[in-house]
PDB file of C-alpha atoms in Angstrom:
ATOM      1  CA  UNK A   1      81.742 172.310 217.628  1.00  0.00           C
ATOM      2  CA  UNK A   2      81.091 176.408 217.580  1.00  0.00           C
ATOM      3  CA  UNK A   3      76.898 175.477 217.129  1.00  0.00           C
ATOM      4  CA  UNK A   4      77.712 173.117 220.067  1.00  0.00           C
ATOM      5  CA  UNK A   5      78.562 175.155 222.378  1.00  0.00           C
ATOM      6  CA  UNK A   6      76.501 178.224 221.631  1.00  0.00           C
ATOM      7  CA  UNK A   7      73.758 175.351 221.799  1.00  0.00           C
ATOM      8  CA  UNK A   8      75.031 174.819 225.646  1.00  0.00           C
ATOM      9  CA  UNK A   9      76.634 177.664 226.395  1.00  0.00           C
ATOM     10  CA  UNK A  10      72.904 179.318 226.149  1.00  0.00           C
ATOM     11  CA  UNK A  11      71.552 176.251 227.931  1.00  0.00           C
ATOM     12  CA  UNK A  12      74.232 176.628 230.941  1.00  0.00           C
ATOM     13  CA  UNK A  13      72.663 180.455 231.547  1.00  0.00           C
ATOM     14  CA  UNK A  14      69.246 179.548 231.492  1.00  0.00           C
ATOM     15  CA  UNK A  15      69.823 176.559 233.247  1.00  0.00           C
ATOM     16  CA  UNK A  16      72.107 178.676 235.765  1.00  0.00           C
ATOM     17  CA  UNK A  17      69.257 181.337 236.104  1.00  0.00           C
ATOM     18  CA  UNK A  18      66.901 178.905 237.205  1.00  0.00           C
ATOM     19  CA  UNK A  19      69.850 176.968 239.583  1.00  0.00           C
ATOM     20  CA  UNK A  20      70.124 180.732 241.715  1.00  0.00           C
ATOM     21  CA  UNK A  21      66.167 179.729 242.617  1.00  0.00           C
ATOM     22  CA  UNK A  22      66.564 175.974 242.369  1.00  0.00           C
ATOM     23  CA  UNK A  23      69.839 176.325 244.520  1.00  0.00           C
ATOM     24  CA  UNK A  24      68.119 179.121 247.181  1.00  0.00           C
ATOM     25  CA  UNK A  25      65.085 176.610 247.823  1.00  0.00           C
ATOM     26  CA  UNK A  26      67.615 173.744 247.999  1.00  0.00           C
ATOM     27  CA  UNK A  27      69.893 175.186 250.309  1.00  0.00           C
ATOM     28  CA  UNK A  28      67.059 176.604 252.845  1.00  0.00           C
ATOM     29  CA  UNK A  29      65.965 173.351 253.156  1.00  0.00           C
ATOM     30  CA  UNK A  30      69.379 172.127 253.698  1.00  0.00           C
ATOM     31  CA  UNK A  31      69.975 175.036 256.224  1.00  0.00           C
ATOM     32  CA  UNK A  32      66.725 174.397 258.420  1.00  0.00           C
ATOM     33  CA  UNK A  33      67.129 170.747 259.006  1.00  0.00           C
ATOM     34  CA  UNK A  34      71.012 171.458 259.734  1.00  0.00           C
ATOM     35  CA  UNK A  35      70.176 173.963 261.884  1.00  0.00           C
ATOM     36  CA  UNK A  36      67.293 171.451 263.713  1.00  0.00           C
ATOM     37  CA  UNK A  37      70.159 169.282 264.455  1.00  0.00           C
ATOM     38  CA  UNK A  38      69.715 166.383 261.421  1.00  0.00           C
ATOM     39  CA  UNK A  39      72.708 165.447 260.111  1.00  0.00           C
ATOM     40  CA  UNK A  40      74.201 167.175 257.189  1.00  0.00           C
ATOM     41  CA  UNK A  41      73.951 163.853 254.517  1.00  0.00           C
ATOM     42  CA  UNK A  42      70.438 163.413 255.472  1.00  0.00           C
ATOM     43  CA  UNK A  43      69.683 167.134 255.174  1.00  0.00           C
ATOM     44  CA  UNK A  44      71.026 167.252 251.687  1.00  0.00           C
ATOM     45  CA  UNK A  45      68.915 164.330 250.727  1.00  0.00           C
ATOM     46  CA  UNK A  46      65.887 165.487 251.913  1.00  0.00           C
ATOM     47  CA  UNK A  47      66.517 168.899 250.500  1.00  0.00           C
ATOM     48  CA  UNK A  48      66.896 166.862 247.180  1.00  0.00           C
ATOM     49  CA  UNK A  49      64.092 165.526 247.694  1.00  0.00           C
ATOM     50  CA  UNK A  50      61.917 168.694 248.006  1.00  0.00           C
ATOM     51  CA  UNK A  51      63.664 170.740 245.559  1.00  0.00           C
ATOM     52  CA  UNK A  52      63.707 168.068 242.955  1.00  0.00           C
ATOM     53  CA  UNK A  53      60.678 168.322 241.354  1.00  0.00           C
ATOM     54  CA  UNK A  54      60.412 172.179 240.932  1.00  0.00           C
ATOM     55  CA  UNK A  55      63.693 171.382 239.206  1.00  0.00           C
ATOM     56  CA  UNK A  56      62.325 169.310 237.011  1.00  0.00           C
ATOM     57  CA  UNK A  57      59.205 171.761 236.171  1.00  0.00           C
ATOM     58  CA  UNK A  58      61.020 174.825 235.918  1.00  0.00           C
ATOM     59  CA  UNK A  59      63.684 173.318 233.505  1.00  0.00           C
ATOM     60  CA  UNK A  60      61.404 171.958 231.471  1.00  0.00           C
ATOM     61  CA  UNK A  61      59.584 175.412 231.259  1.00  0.00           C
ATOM     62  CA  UNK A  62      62.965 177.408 230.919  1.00  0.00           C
ATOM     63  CA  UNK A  63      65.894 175.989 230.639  1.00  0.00           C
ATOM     64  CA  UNK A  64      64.800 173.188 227.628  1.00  0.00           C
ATOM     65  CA  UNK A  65      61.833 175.144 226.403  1.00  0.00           C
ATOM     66  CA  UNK A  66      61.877 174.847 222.658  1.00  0.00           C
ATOM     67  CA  UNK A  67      60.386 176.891 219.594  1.00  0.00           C
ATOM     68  CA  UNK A  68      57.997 174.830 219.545  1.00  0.00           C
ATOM     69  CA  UNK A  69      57.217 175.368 223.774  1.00  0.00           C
ATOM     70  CA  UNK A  70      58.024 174.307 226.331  1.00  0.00           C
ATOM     71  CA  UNK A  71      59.168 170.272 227.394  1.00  0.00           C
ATOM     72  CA  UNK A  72      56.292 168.425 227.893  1.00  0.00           C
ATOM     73  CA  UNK A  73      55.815 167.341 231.529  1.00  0.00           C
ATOM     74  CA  UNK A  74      55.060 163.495 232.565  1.00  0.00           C
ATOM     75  CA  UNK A  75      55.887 160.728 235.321  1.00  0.00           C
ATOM     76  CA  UNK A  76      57.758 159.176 232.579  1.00  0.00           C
ATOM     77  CA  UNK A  77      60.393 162.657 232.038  1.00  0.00           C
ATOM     78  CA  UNK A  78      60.201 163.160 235.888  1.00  0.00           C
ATOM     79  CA  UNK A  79      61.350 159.250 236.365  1.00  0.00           C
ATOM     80  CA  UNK A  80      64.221 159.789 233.605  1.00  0.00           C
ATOM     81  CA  UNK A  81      65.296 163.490 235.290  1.00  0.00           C
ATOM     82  CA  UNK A  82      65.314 161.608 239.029  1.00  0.00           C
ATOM     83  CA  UNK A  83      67.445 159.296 237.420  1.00  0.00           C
ATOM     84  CA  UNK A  84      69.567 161.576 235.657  1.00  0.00           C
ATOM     85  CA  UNK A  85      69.959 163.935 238.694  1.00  0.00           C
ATOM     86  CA  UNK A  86      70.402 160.756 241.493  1.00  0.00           C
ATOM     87  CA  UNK A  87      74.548 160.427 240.365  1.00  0.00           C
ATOM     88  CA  UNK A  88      74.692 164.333 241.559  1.00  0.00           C
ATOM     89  CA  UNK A  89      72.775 163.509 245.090  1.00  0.00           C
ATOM     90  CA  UNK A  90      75.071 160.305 245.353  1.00  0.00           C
ATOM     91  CA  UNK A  91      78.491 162.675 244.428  1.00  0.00           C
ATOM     92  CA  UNK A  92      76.938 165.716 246.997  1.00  0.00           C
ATOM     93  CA  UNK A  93      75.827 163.739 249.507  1.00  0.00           C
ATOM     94  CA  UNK A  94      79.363 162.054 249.766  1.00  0.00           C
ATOM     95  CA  UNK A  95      80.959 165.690 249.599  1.00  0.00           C
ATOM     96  CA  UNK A  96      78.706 166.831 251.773  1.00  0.00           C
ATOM     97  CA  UNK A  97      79.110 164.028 254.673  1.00  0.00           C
ATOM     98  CA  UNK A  98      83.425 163.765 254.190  1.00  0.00           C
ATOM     99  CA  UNK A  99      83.753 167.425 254.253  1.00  0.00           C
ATOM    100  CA  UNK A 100      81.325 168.735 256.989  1.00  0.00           C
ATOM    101  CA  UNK A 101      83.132 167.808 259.612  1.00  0.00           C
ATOM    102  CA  UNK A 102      86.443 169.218 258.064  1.00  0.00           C
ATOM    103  CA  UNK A 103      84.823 172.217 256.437  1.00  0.00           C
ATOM    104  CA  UNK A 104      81.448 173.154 258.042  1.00  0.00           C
ATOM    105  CA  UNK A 105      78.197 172.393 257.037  1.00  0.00           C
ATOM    106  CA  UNK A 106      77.603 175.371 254.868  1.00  0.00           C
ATOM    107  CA  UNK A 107      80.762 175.289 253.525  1.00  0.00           C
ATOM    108  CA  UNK A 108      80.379 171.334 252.314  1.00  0.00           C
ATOM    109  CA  UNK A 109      76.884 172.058 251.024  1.00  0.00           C
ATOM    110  CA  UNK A 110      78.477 174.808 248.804  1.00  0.00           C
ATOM    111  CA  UNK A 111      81.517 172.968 247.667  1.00  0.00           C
ATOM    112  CA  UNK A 112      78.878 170.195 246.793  1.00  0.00           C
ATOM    113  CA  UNK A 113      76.312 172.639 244.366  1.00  0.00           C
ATOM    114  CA  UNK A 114      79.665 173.818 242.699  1.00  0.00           C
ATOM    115  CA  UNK A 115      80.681 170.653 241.734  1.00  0.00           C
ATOM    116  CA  UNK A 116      77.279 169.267 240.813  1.00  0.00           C
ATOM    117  CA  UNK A 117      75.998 171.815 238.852  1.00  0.00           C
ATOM    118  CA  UNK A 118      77.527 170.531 235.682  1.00  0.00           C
ATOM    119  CA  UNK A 119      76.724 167.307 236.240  1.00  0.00           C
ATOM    120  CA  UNK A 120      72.961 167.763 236.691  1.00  0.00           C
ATOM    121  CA  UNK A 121      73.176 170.377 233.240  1.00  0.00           C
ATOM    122  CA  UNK A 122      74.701 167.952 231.234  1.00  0.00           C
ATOM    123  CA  UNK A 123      72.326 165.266 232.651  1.00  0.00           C
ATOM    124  CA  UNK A 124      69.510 166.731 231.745  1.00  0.00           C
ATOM    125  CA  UNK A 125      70.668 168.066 228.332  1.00  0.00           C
ATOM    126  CA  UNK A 126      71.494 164.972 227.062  1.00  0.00           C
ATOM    127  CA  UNK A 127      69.327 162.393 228.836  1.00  0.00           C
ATOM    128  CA  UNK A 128      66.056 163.868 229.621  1.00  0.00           C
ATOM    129  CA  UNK A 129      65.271 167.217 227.477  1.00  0.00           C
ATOM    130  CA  UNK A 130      67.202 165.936 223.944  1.00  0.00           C
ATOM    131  CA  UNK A 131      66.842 168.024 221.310  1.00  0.00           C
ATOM    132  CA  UNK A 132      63.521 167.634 219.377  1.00  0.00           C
ATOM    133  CA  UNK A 133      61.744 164.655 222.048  1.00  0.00           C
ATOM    134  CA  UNK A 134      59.546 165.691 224.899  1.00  0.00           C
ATOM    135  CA  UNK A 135      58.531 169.224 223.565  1.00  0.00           C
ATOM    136  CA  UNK A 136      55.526 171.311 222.880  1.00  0.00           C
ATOM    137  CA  UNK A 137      52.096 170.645 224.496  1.00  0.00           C
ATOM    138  CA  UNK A 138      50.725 167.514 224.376  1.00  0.00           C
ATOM    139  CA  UNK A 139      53.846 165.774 223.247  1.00  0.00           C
TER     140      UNK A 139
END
């Protein structure tokens, strides 16, 4: 259990390092289509949708890099960390659209990354970037 959670408890800081960029890209996306008037749900997912795949890049580079280098990148990872990362849009697009109107905007789309964050850690950690598959160059 201890190895465990050093295992993740280093994974969660790396992981959290590259989330502040991750998170500052996702939310000025957000930001600029809320402010252009689109509504808050369809800003998050289109700030999903741009931010996603630097996710999945700079995780793979940071966050899961191994001894052996970092994960190897491929449509096949990116189509399993999508997948993986598609239950968080669902869960902060639904926080997002209940508790804009209650909340703000801002506020929701904060609330939402809080809540998320774990989700998409875990997600990745155990479905895409397992220990010992999908690392080094040319794997």
């Amino acid at each position: 259990m201890r190895d465990h959670l050093h295992k993740h408890g280093r994974g969660l800081v790396l992981f959290g390092l590259v989330g502040v960029a991750n998170t500052t890209f996702d939310f000025g996306v957000y930001s600029v289509g809320v402010l252009l008037g689109v509504a808050p749900a369809l800003a998050n997912i289109i700030a999903f949708a741009a931010t996603n795949p630097f996710s999945y890049v700079a995780n793979s580079r940071v966050t899961f890099r191994s001894e052996a280098g970092p994960a190897a990148l491929s449509f096949r990872g990116y189509g399993k960390f999508l997948a993986a990362h598609l239950l968080s849009l669902a869960i902060s697009t639904g926080l997002v659209f209940w508790l804009a109107p209650v909340i703000g905007p801002f506020l929701a789309k904060a609330l939402a990354i809080a809540v998320t964050v774990f989700i998409n850690y875990f997600a990745s950690a155990l479905l895409v970037f397992k220990a010992g598959e999908n690392t080094g160059p040319g794997s």
